[in-house]
């Protein structure tokens, strides 16, 4: 009988210090996330220096907790995977250096991974991936349609030309004086309002799978300012509902079109905005009639940043023979396609 494969994942690209351990690529045996959201809230966004400091303070505690939860020692690990990019350089460096220290001290193989590949592979903790597939990646920093014909092979067929979906959510939330991160608050308000405010949808050129959210974001901000100048009050619930409908409409329409054109077997939803209830409901409804395409939506805990997803992609890359050496460095602009 072959031994179980145990892979550790380390994630520190933004404001979560996370360590997880997974068994045989798909089973979570430890999953620890220390969120710093409370520390960044009063600044209305992530402050890079504060993020780095918190990662330094938390990383050893989170690592020890993950090892304790799994009931193993470092020696039992087959490999350590760590997010090498993209993200905040000072934040990434903490995870990368922790991973290198453990790999060196215990002579364990090291595998650097792409953060967005991690978000996509969060879905492999839900179900086995079937190729070809399409991933709709919607996070705070990225909005992309990624085509995969096999494990570890990522082709970006569409991406945002300006703001990411999550970024637009957070900026609109700030205009409505909602706390950071604003996505969940807009989502909640949207369900209490009606989409009666006419807002634009950027479809871009015929056939393009790219996205653009800055025009929509500006339209929302203008609507609020114009109302203020006229001494009127916009009902925040209605504005949230209208904004959410514009975003979801474009994401769902383009995902369905791409899934049909590329004849994929699965569509995976990935990234922090995948936690959005409106998006989850609309995607489920749109793919329901397409019985030969399986839609996979991860549970909320695997949508926002975590390290189980980093271990999930690390497991596949480790099996494919990818190894990083001790010169591994943080790469804030890392490309998913190489
Ligand atoms: O993937 P993620 O945790 O971090 C990045 O890699 O960027 O995504 C964070 C983003 C934030 O912009 C946050 O507002 C958004 O995900 N988000 C949501 C929801 N939950 C989190 N956006 C809309 N609706 C939600 N329910
Ligand atoms: Zn993320």
XYZ file of C-alpha atoms and ligand atoms in Angstrom:
365
model
C 0.000 0.000 0.000
C 1.436 3.378 -0.933
C 1.837 6.050 1.721
C -0.561 8.987 1.849
C 0.763 12.160 0.282
C 0.848 15.104 2.722
C 1.339 18.606 1.325
C 1.558 21.815 3.311
C 0.332 25.096 1.823
C 1.396 28.548 3.028
C -0.431 31.713 1.941
C 0.528 35.284 2.921
C -0.088 37.282 -0.275
C -2.498 39.832 1.209
C -4.229 40.115 4.580
C -4.617 36.487 5.634
C -1.858 34.426 7.244
C -2.826 30.884 6.345
C -1.329 27.407 6.621
C -3.037 24.165 5.631
C -2.141 20.514 5.187
C -3.935 18.281 2.699
C -3.845 14.533 2.150
C -3.656 12.954 -1.321
C -4.371 16.259 -3.051
C -8.002 16.548 -2.021
C -8.593 15.973 1.684
C -8.075 18.808 4.170
C -6.445 17.639 7.403
C -5.574 21.103 8.752
C -6.728 24.541 7.657
C -5.757 27.590 9.719
C -6.493 31.169 8.640
C -5.551 34.209 10.737
C -7.348 37.200 9.264
C -6.054 40.750 9.719
C -9.221 42.421 8.439
C -9.873 44.124 11.797
C -6.489 45.898 11.655
C -7.042 47.261 8.147
C -10.699 48.239 8.531
C -10.066 51.692 9.960
C -7.890 52.541 6.933
C -10.572 51.396 4.465
C -8.206 48.943 2.765
C -5.117 46.805 3.219
C -2.049 48.750 4.405
C 0.983 46.804 3.095
C 3.345 47.569 6.023
C 0.727 46.546 8.569
C 0.026 43.357 6.604
C 3.723 42.382 6.650
C 4.018 43.004 10.387
C 0.997 40.856 11.140
C 2.295 38.044 8.944
C 5.600 38.089 10.868
C 3.742 37.945 14.188
C 1.324 35.214 13.090
C 3.234 32.859 10.813
C 4.902 30.681 13.487
C 1.696 30.400 15.522
C -0.362 29.482 12.446
C 2.253 26.943 11.296
C 2.314 25.241 14.710
C -1.472 25.177 14.878
C -1.711 23.513 11.447
C 0.832 20.847 12.440
C -1.099 20.286 15.701
C -4.470 20.019 13.896
C -3.062 17.464 11.453
C -1.385 15.497 14.246
C 1.864 15.152 12.289
C 5.436 16.475 12.372
C 7.235 18.427 9.642
C 9.137 15.229 8.766
C 5.870 13.640 7.570
C 5.392 16.236 4.816
C 6.057 15.271 1.196
C 6.312 18.898 0.042
C 5.714 22.495 1.059
C 3.903 24.753 -1.372
C 3.829 28.494 -0.925
C 2.282 31.435 -2.759
C 5.160 33.170 -4.552
C 2.906 35.731 -6.277
C 1.029 37.796 -7.221
C 0.343 39.892 -4.138
C 1.985 42.422 -1.839
C 5.739 41.870 -1.965
C 6.363 42.423 1.748
C 3.515 40.075 2.619
C 4.538 37.351 0.142
C 8.110 37.412 1.467
C 7.034 36.259 4.931
C 5.379 33.105 3.584
C 8.147 32.411 1.082
C 10.850 32.709 3.748
C 8.934 30.564 6.229
C 8.490 27.882 3.548
C 12.161 28.017 2.603
C 13.258 27.752 6.253
C 11.135 24.630 6.833
C 12.170 23.090 3.510
C 15.845 23.662 4.341
C 15.670 22.568 7.971
C 13.772 19.340 7.267
C 15.018 18.679 3.742
C 11.502 18.792 2.239
C 10.800 19.626 -1.449
C 9.593 23.186 -2.027
C 7.019 24.216 -4.672
C 6.250 27.883 -5.412
C 2.678 28.420 -6.633
C 0.543 31.128 -8.222
C -2.156 32.593 -5.971
C -4.865 32.473 -8.649
C -3.977 28.882 -9.550
C -4.691 28.276 -5.858
C -8.123 29.898 -6.063
C -8.940 27.695 -9.067
C -7.714 24.536 -7.292
C -9.898 25.283 -4.260
C -12.471 23.501 -6.436
C -10.436 20.265 -6.369
C -11.145 20.138 -2.638
C -14.833 19.933 -3.623
C -14.752 17.541 -6.564
C -12.295 16.000 -9.035
C -11.500 18.327 -11.953
C -12.579 17.229 -15.435
C -10.932 18.735 -18.499
C -11.255 20.805 -20.554
C -12.614 23.269 -18.011
C -13.206 26.951 -17.590
C -12.592 28.888 -14.375
C -14.286 32.182 -13.638
C -11.840 33.884 -11.283
C -13.260 36.854 -9.406
C -11.166 38.217 -6.561
C -10.026 41.501 -5.081
C -7.138 41.757 -7.522
C -8.225 39.621 -10.498
C -11.166 39.020 -12.805
C -10.342 36.386 -15.393
C -11.710 33.562 -17.472
C -9.090 30.804 -17.445
C -9.215 27.806 -19.799
C -7.502 24.575 -18.718
C -7.051 21.553 -20.958
C -5.137 19.619 -18.274
C -3.756 19.960 -14.735
C -1.384 22.885 -14.289
C -2.083 24.353 -17.750
C -3.662 27.812 -17.535
C -4.708 29.920 -20.538
C -6.249 33.308 -19.791
C -8.960 33.873 -22.420
C -10.315 37.073 -20.863
C -9.331 39.462 -18.099
C -10.244 42.836 -16.703
C -8.869 45.867 -18.481
C -9.169 48.045 -15.388
C -10.644 47.240 -11.968
C -11.129 43.728 -10.667
C -14.694 42.826 -9.653
C -13.803 42.753 -5.941
C -12.046 46.086 -6.243
C -15.196 47.606 -7.777
C -17.256 46.132 -4.931
C -14.892 47.597 -2.333
C -14.832 51.055 -3.970
C -18.616 51.212 -4.321
C -18.927 50.111 -0.690
C -16.636 52.926 0.368
C -18.847 55.427 -1.484
C -21.762 54.089 0.544
C -19.694 54.405 3.768
C -19.686 50.655 4.329
C -16.765 48.983 6.147
C -13.840 47.218 4.416
C -13.985 44.744 2.734
C -17.169 46.006 1.171
C -18.132 43.028 -1.004
C -20.114 41.112 1.619
C -21.920 44.324 2.739
C -23.005 45.211 -0.798
C -24.110 41.611 -1.281
C -26.251 41.798 1.876
C -27.771 45.187 0.963
C -28.432 44.032 -2.606
C -30.780 41.369 -1.283
C -32.785 44.013 0.570
C -33.215 46.304 -2.459
C -34.548 46.399 -6.016
C -32.318 46.870 -9.091
C -34.257 49.942 -10.272
C -31.300 52.271 -10.970
C -30.096 52.116 -14.547
C -26.371 51.362 -14.582
C -24.072 50.499 -17.515
C -22.752 47.061 -18.453
C -19.419 46.971 -20.297
C -19.751 44.201 -22.883
C -16.685 45.422 -24.873
C -16.118 44.343 -28.503
C -18.066 41.445 -29.985
C -16.328 38.178 -29.123
C -14.124 39.605 -26.365
C -14.001 37.790 -23.042
C -12.357 40.759 -21.346
C -14.074 42.715 -18.581
C -14.189 46.350 -17.510
C -15.686 47.564 -14.251
C -14.317 51.094 -13.882
C -17.150 52.690 -15.905
C -19.736 50.983 -13.742
C -17.920 52.012 -10.562
C -17.795 55.659 -11.759
C -21.486 55.545 -12.693
C -22.351 54.459 -9.143
C -20.175 57.167 -7.590
C -21.726 59.784 -9.924
C -25.239 58.627 -9.094
C -24.515 59.119 -5.380
C -22.896 62.551 -5.870
C -25.628 63.815 -8.228
C -28.305 62.780 -5.770
C -26.440 64.536 -2.926
C -26.209 67.748 -4.992
C -29.929 67.672 -5.655
C -30.553 67.129 -1.970
C -32.038 63.708 -2.697
C -31.214 60.442 -1.008
C -30.470 57.312 -2.974
C -31.717 54.181 -1.275
C -28.442 52.294 -0.646
C -30.188 48.927 -0.928
C -31.439 49.786 -4.436
C -28.040 51.073 -5.511
C -26.355 47.916 -4.189
C -28.936 45.730 -5.973
C -28.484 47.636 -9.255
C -24.668 47.525 -9.050
C -24.661 43.838 -8.194
C -26.982 43.052 -11.073
C -24.700 44.864 -13.551
C -21.612 42.983 -12.341
C -23.307 39.593 -12.167
C -24.986 40.014 -15.562
C -21.666 40.517 -17.355
C -19.807 37.793 -15.429
C -22.501 35.184 -15.993
C -23.152 36.036 -19.665
C -19.456 35.867 -20.570
C -18.879 32.672 -18.568
C -21.781 30.900 -20.292
C -20.682 32.053 -23.763
C -17.060 30.950 -23.168
C -18.114 27.612 -21.677
C -20.163 26.835 -24.809
C -17.546 28.080 -27.285
C -14.705 26.131 -25.620
C -16.925 23.068 -25.115
C -15.818 22.549 -21.539
C -16.944 19.780 -19.198
C -16.756 21.893 -16.046
C -17.027 25.519 -15.009
C -15.313 26.428 -11.733
C -16.068 29.543 -9.729
C -13.039 30.928 -7.865
C -11.820 33.880 -5.782
C -13.191 36.021 -2.965
C -16.138 37.368 -4.989
C -17.215 33.734 -5.515
C -18.688 34.133 -2.021
C -21.259 36.524 -3.537
C -24.768 35.109 -3.130
C -26.162 36.943 -6.159
C -23.391 35.567 -8.378
C -23.747 32.016 -7.037
C -27.511 32.046 -7.607
C -27.325 33.565 -11.099
C -24.576 31.172 -12.254
C -26.482 28.175 -10.919
C -29.618 29.279 -12.803
C -27.695 29.975 -16.032
C -25.913 26.601 -16.099
C -28.888 24.541 -15.005
C -30.254 24.058 -18.539
C -26.752 23.161 -19.826
C -26.809 19.600 -18.557
C -23.477 18.535 -20.098
C -21.557 21.262 -18.230
C -20.980 20.760 -14.500
C -20.858 23.969 -12.469
C -18.671 23.753 -9.355
C -18.962 26.381 -6.614
C -16.713 26.059 -3.565
C -18.004 26.559 -0.007
C -17.540 30.100 1.333
C -14.517 29.124 3.460
C -12.605 28.077 0.332
C -13.572 31.169 -1.725
C -11.652 33.798 0.249
C -7.906 33.471 0.783
C -6.809 30.239 2.451
C -3.858 27.861 2.266
C -5.744 24.624 1.527
C -6.121 25.885 -2.056
C -2.359 26.565 -2.200
C -1.658 23.017 -1.020
C -4.173 21.694 -3.595
C -2.335 23.243 -6.537
C 1.001 22.424 -4.849
C 0.037 18.758 -4.771
C -0.563 18.652 -8.522
C 2.600 20.595 -9.382
C 4.617 18.364 -7.028
C 3.266 15.281 -8.821
C 4.156 16.891 -12.154
C 7.743 17.269 -10.902
C 7.841 20.997 -10.275
C 10.441 21.953 -7.638
C 11.582 25.368 -6.449
C 15.028 25.830 -4.921
C 16.116 28.047 -2.057
C 16.501 30.999 -4.438
C 12.666 31.157 -4.586
C 11.608 34.774 -4.203
C 8.358 36.717 -3.850
C 7.132 37.754 -7.297
C 4.314 40.352 -7.081
C 3.746 40.242 -10.857
C 3.915 36.457 -11.327
C 2.214 35.251 -14.546
C -0.153 32.255 -14.257
C 0.612 30.994 -17.764
C 4.277 30.067 -17.145
O -9.739 36.334 -3.265
P -9.762 37.304 -2.165
O -9.963 36.809 -0.760
O -8.451 38.148 -2.161
C -7.730 38.393 -3.336
O -6.983 37.477 -3.757
O -7.938 39.487 -3.906
O -10.900 38.362 -2.543
C -11.206 39.449 -1.719
C -12.331 40.219 -2.391
C -12.627 41.565 -1.730
O -12.653 42.545 -2.727
C -14.019 41.347 -1.122
O -14.806 42.516 -1.051
C -14.611 40.342 -2.087
O -13.550 39.461 -2.372
N -15.762 39.624 -1.523
C -17.021 39.748 -1.997
C -17.842 38.947 -1.170
N -17.052 38.361 -0.219
C -15.777 38.788 -0.460
N -17.498 40.457 -3.033
C -18.816 40.382 -3.271
N -19.676 39.657 -2.521
C -19.258 38.939 -1.468
N -20.104 38.217 -0.748
Zn -7.117 35.694 -3.256
